[in-house]
Coordinates of C-alpha atoms and ligand atoms in Angstrom, one line a residue:
X1 CA 13.0 28.1 -3.5
X2 CA 14.7 25.9 -6.1
X3 CA 16.1 27.8 -9.1
X4 CA 15.1 26.0 -12.3
X5 CA 17.4 27.8 -14.5
X6 CA 20.5 26.9 -12.3
X7 CA 19.3 23.3 -12.0
X8 CA 19.0 23.0 -15.9
X9 CA 22.4 24.8 -16.5
X10 CA 24.1 22.3 -14.2
X11 CA 22.5 19.4 -15.8
X12 CA 23.9 20.6 -19.2
X13 CA 27.2 21.2 -17.7
X14 CA 27.3 17.6 -16.3
X15 CA 26.5 16.3 -19.7
X16 CA 29.6 18.0 -21.1
X17 CA 31.7 15.6 -19.2
X18 CA 31.7 12.6 -21.7
X19 CA 29.2 14.2 -24.2
X20 CA 29.0 11.8 -27.2
X21 CA 26.9 10.6 -30.1
X22 CA 23.7 11.9 -31.3
X23 CA 21.3 14.1 -29.4
X24 CA 22.3 14.4 -25.9
X25 CA 24.4 11.2 -25.5
X26 CA 27.0 10.5 -22.8
X27 CA 30.0 8.0 -22.6
X28 CA 30.9 8.3 -18.8
X29 CA 31.4 4.8 -17.4
X30 CA 32.7 4.4 -13.8
X31 CA 36.3 5.5 -13.2
X32 CA 36.8 6.7 -16.8
X33 CA 38.5 10.1 -17.4
X34 CA 35.1 11.8 -18.0
X35 CA 33.5 10.1 -14.8
X36 CA 36.3 11.3 -12.5
X37 CA 36.4 14.8 -14.1
X38 CA 32.7 15.1 -13.5
X39 CA 33.0 13.9 -9.9
X40 CA 35.7 16.6 -9.3
X41 CA 33.3 19.2 -10.9
X42 CA 30.5 17.9 -8.7
X43 CA 32.6 18.2 -5.5
X44 CA 33.4 21.9 -6.4
X45 CA 29.7 22.6 -6.8
X46 CA 28.9 20.8 -3.3
X47 CA 31.7 23.0 -1.7
X48 CA 30.3 26.0 -3.4
X49 CA 26.9 25.3 -1.9
X50 CA 28.4 25.1 1.7
X51 CA 28.5 21.3 1.9
X52 CA 31.4 19.2 3.1
X53 CA 32.7 16.9 0.5
X54 CA 33.5 13.3 1.4
X55 CA 34.5 10.5 -0.9
X56 CA 34.6 6.9 0.3
X57 CA 37.3 4.2 -1.0
X58 CA 34.7 3.0 -3.8
X59 CA 34.5 6.6 -5.1
X60 CA 31.0 7.3 -3.8
X61 CA 30.9 11.2 -3.7
X62 CA 28.9 13.0 -0.9
X63 CA 28.1 16.5 -0.1
X64 CA 27.3 16.6 3.6
X65 CA 25.3 19.0 5.7
X66 CA 25.8 19.3 9.4
X67 CA 23.9 17.0 11.8
X68 CA 21.2 14.5 10.8
X69 CA 19.9 15.0 7.3
X70 CA 17.9 13.6 4.4
X71 CA 20.0 12.1 1.7
X72 CA 19.2 12.9 -1.9
X73 CA 20.9 11.9 -5.1
X74 CA 21.5 9.0 -7.6
X75 CA 24.8 8.4 -9.8
X76 CA 26.7 10.2 -12.3
X77 CA 28.5 7.3 -14.1
X78 CA 26.9 6.2 -17.4
X79 CA 26.3 3.0 -19.5
X80 CA 29.1 2.5 -22.3
X81 CA 26.5 4.4 -24.4
X82 CA 24.1 6.4 -22.1
X83 CA 21.9 9.5 -22.1
X84 CA 22.4 12.7 -20.2
X85 CA 19.7 12.1 -17.5
X86 CA 20.1 8.4 -16.3
X87 CA 21.5 9.1 -12.8
X88 CA 22.6 12.6 -13.5
X89 CA 19.0 14.1 -13.1
X90 CA 18.8 12.8 -9.4
X91 CA 22.3 14.1 -8.5
X92 CA 21.7 17.5 -9.9
X93 CA 18.2 17.8 -8.4
X94 CA 19.8 17.0 -5.1
X95 CA 22.5 19.6 -5.5
X96 CA 19.9 22.3 -6.3
X97 CA 17.7 21.3 -3.4
X98 CA 20.6 21.1 -1.0
X99 CA 21.9 24.6 -2.1
X100 CA 18.3 26.1 -2.0
X101 CA 17.7 24.7 1.4
X102 CA 20.9 26.3 2.7
X103 CA 19.9 29.7 1.0
X104 CA 16.5 29.6 2.4
X105 CA 16.8 28.2 5.8
X106 CA 15.2 25.0 4.7
X107 CA 15.5 21.4 6.0
X108 CA 19.0 19.7 6.3
X109 CA 19.8 17.9 2.9
X110 CA 22.8 16.1 1.9
X111 CA 23.8 14.9 -1.7
X112 CA 25.2 11.7 -3.2
X113 CA 26.6 10.5 -6.4
X114 CA 27.2 6.7 -6.1
X115 CA 29.8 5.0 -8.1
X116 CA 29.3 2.4 -10.8
X117 CA 25.5 2.2 -10.6
X118 CA 25.6 1.1 -14.2
X119 CA 27.6 -1.9 -13.3
X120 CA 30.9 -1.7 -15.2
X121 CA 31.9 -4.3 -12.5
X122 CA 28.8 -5.6 -11.0
X123 CA 25.3 -4.5 -10.2
X124 CA 25.0 -1.0 -8.5
X125 CA 28.4 -1.6 -7.1
X126 CA 29.2 1.6 -5.3
X127 CA 26.0 1.7 -3.2
X128 CA 26.2 -2.1 -2.8
X129 CA 29.5 -1.7 -1.0
X130 CA 28.4 1.4 0.9
X131 CA 25.2 -0.3 2.1
X132 CA 27.1 -3.5 3.2
X133 CA 25.5 -5.7 0.6
X134 CA 28.9 -6.5 -0.7
X135 CA 32.3 -6.2 1.0
X136 CA 35.0 -4.0 -0.5
X137 CA 37.2 -7.2 -0.9
X138 CA 34.4 -9.0 -2.9
X139 CA 33.9 -5.9 -5.0
X140 CA 37.6 -5.4 -5.6
X141 CA 37.8 -9.0 -7.1
X142 CA 35.2 -8.1 -9.8
X143 CA 36.4 -7.5 -13.3
X144 CA 34.9 -5.5 -16.2
X145 CA 34.5 -7.0 -19.7
X146 CA 38.1 -6.1 -20.6
X147 CA 39.4 -8.0 -17.5
X148 CA 40.3 -5.0 -15.5
X149 CA 39.8 -5.6 -11.7
X150 CA 37.9 -3.0 -9.7
X151 CA 40.7 -2.8 -7.2
X152 CA 42.8 -1.4 -10.0
X153 CA 40.2 0.8 -11.6
X154 CA 39.3 2.7 -8.4
X155 CA 42.9 3.8 -7.9
X156 CA 42.2 6.7 -10.4
X157 CA 40.2 8.5 -7.6
X158 CA 42.7 7.6 -4.7
X159 CA 43.5 11.3 -4.3
X160 CA 39.8 12.1 -3.8
X161 CA 39.1 9.6 -1.1
X162 CA 38.5 11.0 2.5
X163 CA 37.4 7.8 4.1
X164 CA 34.3 5.9 5.1
X165 CA 30.9 7.9 5.3
X166 CA 28.6 6.9 8.2
X167 CA 25.0 6.1 6.9
X168 CA 23.8 6.6 10.4
X169 CA 23.7 10.4 9.8
X170 CA 21.0 10.1 7.2
X171 CA 17.2 10.0 8.2
X172 CA 16.2 8.7 4.8
X173 CA 17.0 8.5 1.0
X174 CA 15.0 9.9 -2.0
X175 CA 16.2 9.3 -5.5
X176 CA 14.7 11.2 -8.4
X177 CA 15.1 9.5 -11.8
X178 CA 13.8 9.3 -15.4
X179 CA 11.4 6.4 -15.7
X180 CA 13.5 4.8 -18.6
X181 CA 10.2 3.1 -19.9
X182 CA 7.1 4.0 -21.7
X183 CA 4.4 4.2 -19.0
X184 CA 4.4 7.9 -18.2
X185 CA 5.1 8.9 -21.7
X186 CA 2.0 7.0 -22.9
X187 CA -0.2 8.1 -20.3
X188 CA 0.9 11.6 -20.6
X189 CA 1.3 11.8 -16.9
X190 CA 4.2 13.9 -15.3
X191 CA 5.2 12.1 -12.1
X192 CA 5.6 8.5 -11.0
X193 CA 5.8 7.7 -7.3
X194 CA 7.6 4.4 -7.1
X195 CA 6.0 1.6 -4.9
X196 CA 8.7 -1.0 -5.4
X197 CA 11.8 -1.9 -7.5
X198 CA 12.0 -5.3 -9.1
X199 CA 14.9 -7.8 -8.4
X200 CA 17.8 -8.8 -10.7
X201 CA 20.2 -11.6 -11.3
X202 CA 23.2 -11.2 -13.4
X203 CA 25.9 -13.9 -14.3
X204 CA 28.7 -14.4 -16.8
X205 CA 28.7 -17.8 -18.6
X206 CA 31.5 -19.4 -20.7
X207 CA 31.3 -22.1 -23.2
X208 CA 34.7 -23.6 -24.3
X209 CA 34.7 -25.8 -27.4
X210 CA 37.4 -26.1 -30.0
X211 CA 38.7 -23.3 -32.1
X212 CA 39.2 -24.5 -35.8
X213 CA 39.3 -23.7 -39.5
X214 CA 35.9 -22.5 -40.8
X215 CA 36.7 -23.9 -44.3
X216 CA 37.9 -27.4 -43.7
X217 CA 36.1 -28.3 -40.5
X218 CA 32.9 -30.5 -41.4
X219 CA 29.8 -29.4 -39.6
X220 CA 29.5 -32.5 -37.5
X221 CA 33.1 -32.3 -36.4
X222 CA 32.8 -28.8 -34.9
X223 CA 32.6 -27.6 -31.3
X224 CA 31.4 -24.2 -32.2
X225 CA 30.9 -21.9 -29.1
X226 CA 28.7 -19.5 -30.8
X227 CA 26.4 -22.3 -32.0
X228 CA 26.1 -23.2 -28.3
X229 CA 25.1 -19.8 -27.4
X230 CA 22.5 -19.6 -30.0
X231 CA 21.0 -23.0 -29.1
X232 CA 21.0 -22.0 -25.4
X233 CA 19.1 -18.8 -26.2
X234 CA 16.6 -20.6 -28.3
X235 CA 15.9 -23.4 -25.7
X236 CA 15.7 -20.8 -22.8
X237 CA 13.1 -18.8 -24.5
X238 CA 10.9 -21.9 -25.0
X239 CA 11.4 -23.0 -21.4
X240 CA 10.7 -19.7 -19.9
X241 CA 7.3 -19.6 -21.3
X242 CA 5.5 -21.4 -18.6
X243 CA 7.3 -19.5 -15.8
X244 CA 7.5 -15.9 -16.8
X245 CA 4.8 -13.1 -16.6
X246 CA 4.5 -10.2 -19.2
X247 CA 6.6 -8.1 -16.6
X248 CA 9.5 -10.6 -16.6
X249 CA 12.6 -9.6 -18.6
X250 CA 15.8 -11.2 -19.5
X251 CA 18.7 -10.3 -21.7
X252 CA 21.9 -11.5 -23.2
X253 CA 23.5 -8.2 -23.6
X254 CA 27.2 -8.9 -23.9
X255 CA 28.7 -11.7 -25.9
X256 CA 32.4 -12.0 -26.6
X257 CA 33.6 -14.6 -29.2
X258 CA 37.1 -15.9 -29.2
X259 CA 39.0 -15.1 -31.4
X260 CA 36.1 -13.3 -33.1
X261 CA 37.2 -13.9 -36.8
X262 CA 35.1 -14.6 -40.0
X263 CA 37.2 -17.7 -40.9
X264 CA 37.5 -19.3 -37.6
X265 CA 35.2 -21.6 -35.8
X266 CA 34.9 -19.8 -32.5
X267 CA 36.4 -21.7 -29.6
X268 CA 35.2 -19.8 -26.7
X269 CA 32.0 -17.6 -26.0
X270 CA 31.8 -15.6 -22.8
X271 CA 28.3 -14.1 -22.5
X272 CA 26.2 -12.3 -19.9
X273 CA 22.9 -13.5 -18.7
X274 CA 20.6 -11.0 -16.9
X275 CA 17.0 -11.7 -15.6
X276 CA 14.6 -9.4 -13.6
X277 CA 11.3 -9.8 -12.0
X278 CA 9.3 -8.4 -8.9
X279 CA 9.1 -12.0 -7.5
X280 CA 12.2 -13.5 -5.7
X281 CA 10.7 -17.0 -6.3
X282 CA 10.5 -16.6 -9.9
X283 CA 13.9 -15.3 -10.1
X284 CA 15.0 -18.5 -8.4
X285 CA 13.1 -20.7 -10.7
X286 CA 14.5 -18.9 -13.7
X287 CA 18.1 -19.5 -12.4
X288 CA 17.3 -23.2 -12.1
X289 CA 16.1 -23.4 -15.7
X290 CA 19.2 -21.3 -17.0
X291 CA 21.7 -23.6 -15.2
X292 CA 20.0 -26.7 -16.4
X293 CA 19.7 -25.5 -19.9
X294 CA 23.4 -24.3 -20.1
X295 CA 24.4 -27.7 -18.8
X296 CA 22.4 -29.6 -21.3
X297 CA 23.6 -27.6 -24.2
X298 CA 27.1 -28.0 -23.1
X299 CA 26.7 -31.8 -23.1
X300 CA 25.0 -31.9 -26.2
X301 CA 27.7 -29.7 -28.0
X302 CA 30.7 -30.8 -26.4
X303 CA 31.4 -27.6 -24.5
X304 CA 33.3 -27.0 -21.1
X305 CA 30.9 -24.7 -19.1
X306 CA 31.9 -22.4 -16.4
X307 CA 30.2 -19.6 -14.5
X308 CA 31.2 -16.2 -13.0
X309 CA 29.9 -15.1 -9.7
X310 CA 26.1 -14.7 -9.4
X311 CA 25.3 -11.1 -8.6
X312 CA 21.9 -9.9 -7.6
X313 CA 19.6 -7.7 -5.8
X314 CA 16.2 -8.7 -4.2
X315 CA 12.9 -6.9 -5.1
X316 CA 12.3 -4.1 -2.5
X317 CA 9.2 -2.1 -1.4
X318 CA 9.5 1.7 -0.9
X319 CA 9.0 3.4 2.4
X320 CA 5.1 4.3 3.1
X321 CA 5.9 7.5 4.8
X322 CA 8.2 8.9 2.3
X323 CA 5.9 7.7 -0.6
X324 CA 3.1 9.7 1.2
X325 CA 5.2 12.8 1.2
X326 CA 5.8 12.6 -2.6
X327 CA 2.1 11.7 -3.2
X328 CA 1.1 14.9 -1.4
X329 CA 3.5 17.0 -3.2
X330 CA 2.5 15.4 -6.7
X331 CA -1.2 15.9 -5.7
X332 CA -0.6 19.6 -5.0
X333 CA 1.6 20.4 -8.0
X334 CA 0.2 18.1 -10.8
X335 CA -3.2 17.0 -9.3
X336 CA -4.4 14.9 -12.3
X337 CA -1.0 13.8 -13.7
X338 CA 0.7 11.3 -11.5
X339 CA 0.5 7.6 -10.6
X340 CA 2.0 5.1 -8.4
X341 CA 4.3 2.6 -10.3
X342 CA 6.8 -0.2 -10.0
X343 CA 10.3 0.5 -11.3
X344 CA 11.6 -2.1 -13.8
X345 CA 15.0 -0.4 -13.7
X346 CA 17.5 -1.0 -10.9
X347 CA 18.6 1.9 -8.7
X348 CA 20.9 2.6 -5.8
X349 CA 17.6 3.1 -3.7
X350 CA 17.4 -0.8 -3.6
X351 CA 20.7 -1.1 -1.7
X352 CA 19.8 1.9 0.6
X353 CA 16.6 0.2 1.7
X354 CA 18.9 -2.1 3.8
X355 CA 20.0 1.1 5.9
X356 CA 17.1 3.7 6.0
X357 CA 13.7 4.6 4.6
X358 CA 13.8 5.1 0.9
X359 CA 11.6 6.5 -1.9
X360 CA 11.8 7.4 -5.5
X361 CA 10.0 9.5 -8.1
X362 CA 9.9 9.3 -11.8
X363 CA 9.5 11.8 -14.6
X364 CA 8.6 10.7 -18.2
X365 CA 11.1 9.4 -20.7
X366 CA 10.5 10.5 -24.3
X367 CA 9.3 7.5 -26.2
X368 CA 10.6 5.3 -23.2
X369 CA 14.1 5.2 -24.4
X370 CA 17.1 5.0 -22.1
X371 CA 20.5 3.4 -21.9
X372 CA 20.9 4.9 -25.4
X373 CA 22.1 8.2 -26.9
X374 CA 18.4 9.1 -27.7
X375 CA 17.4 9.2 -24.1
X376 CA 15.6 12.5 -23.3
X377 CA 12.9 14.3 -21.3
X378 CA 11.1 17.7 -21.8
X379 CA 13.0 20.2 -19.7
X380 CA 9.5 21.3 -18.3
X381 CA 9.0 17.9 -17.0
X382 CA 12.4 17.8 -15.3
X383 CA 11.5 21.1 -13.5
X384 CA 8.2 19.6 -12.5
X385 CA 10.1 16.6 -10.8
X386 CA 12.5 19.0 -9.1
X387 CA 9.5 20.9 -7.7
X388 CA 7.6 17.9 -6.6
X389 CA 10.7 16.4 -4.9
X390 CA 11.5 20.0 -3.2
X391 CA 8.1 20.3 -1.7
X392 CA 8.2 16.8 -0.6
X393 CA 11.3 17.3 1.4
X394 CA 9.9 20.4 2.9
X395 CA 11.1 23.3 0.9
X396 CA 8.7 26.2 0.6
X397 CA 7.7 26.9 -3.1
Ligands
GLV1 C1 20.2 0.5 -14.2 O1 20.9 1.1 -14.9 C2 19.6 -0.8 -14.7 O2 20.3 -1.5 -15.4 O3 18.3 -1.0 -14.4
MN2 MN1 20.2 5.2 -13.1
MN3 MN1 21.1 3.1 -15.9

């Protein structure tokens, strides 16, 4: 039987690594001091639970049981400003279930906390490398917004690395997560069984114009990189109208102006462009529109245009058998309070679906808020999720 008090205590303890901001906020980006300290603490908990700790060169942390096992988990890194549950919930639920399974002669369960799911360097970088979606060499060349290469950042965990971890020992993967959107909170349902995860594309763009004096440079003689980003955004929103659905999303979430001063016409703008949809063809059409629009703006406004590497993951379906196990469990624990749903957020489960059967379950997010300090879920709902997952993997209640 799982122990809800122990599970909640561990979840609060994990939050103490990088606790920040209002409410239950967390700042624990991949390879930061807080992230590495949290991984060392997690490794200790895994050992105490009788699991064998393994860390691969990316810093993905595993707690392994003997022989073939089901893998449970998620990630313990956070966004630059994140909440206490995104990723952490799935890792601590996995730890509690693996521990309870060993105490109660339950099924073999291993635990994982993937590294850099939140994309300091890429898109779900740790599980992308572990699953073979991206090579270590490709990943090492990625840089964060400050220009630090992943090859350098991951050295902070070098003393923890034990070697590669063979995926063949796992019979499947289940990731429990907060929904991070409004669906369950609005419907007042307790459990979401995920049917599929949308796809994503993510790219860096640079407009290079001419830095100049903000007082003396007449408007027609400016090559202002911010104005180019602004024009690009307006045009793109217009052009997407005939292509997108109400579920399609796109975001310019990071903009860096050079030199970023009030009295200087900015000469360079580097910005992120990310788009997500459940249909791979639509992602492709959007890419074409994005590239054409950026080109057009560059020509009209006298900008040099350059691109960073295009990162992405395809939309994927969850395994029918594992979904059924979650549905059976939800039906018996919260009979009228669950639904099947698509995940609009990305997860390590997408990468793992290349290797093994995968499934996911969601619990509600209060007011649908996530990737923000305000992210939260009622503790009773967290425990309901834990019990649904435990029963689905075959632990007695
Ligand atoms: C994962 O955190 C995502 O961006 O969906
Ligand atoms: Mn997450
Ligand atoms: Mn996240």
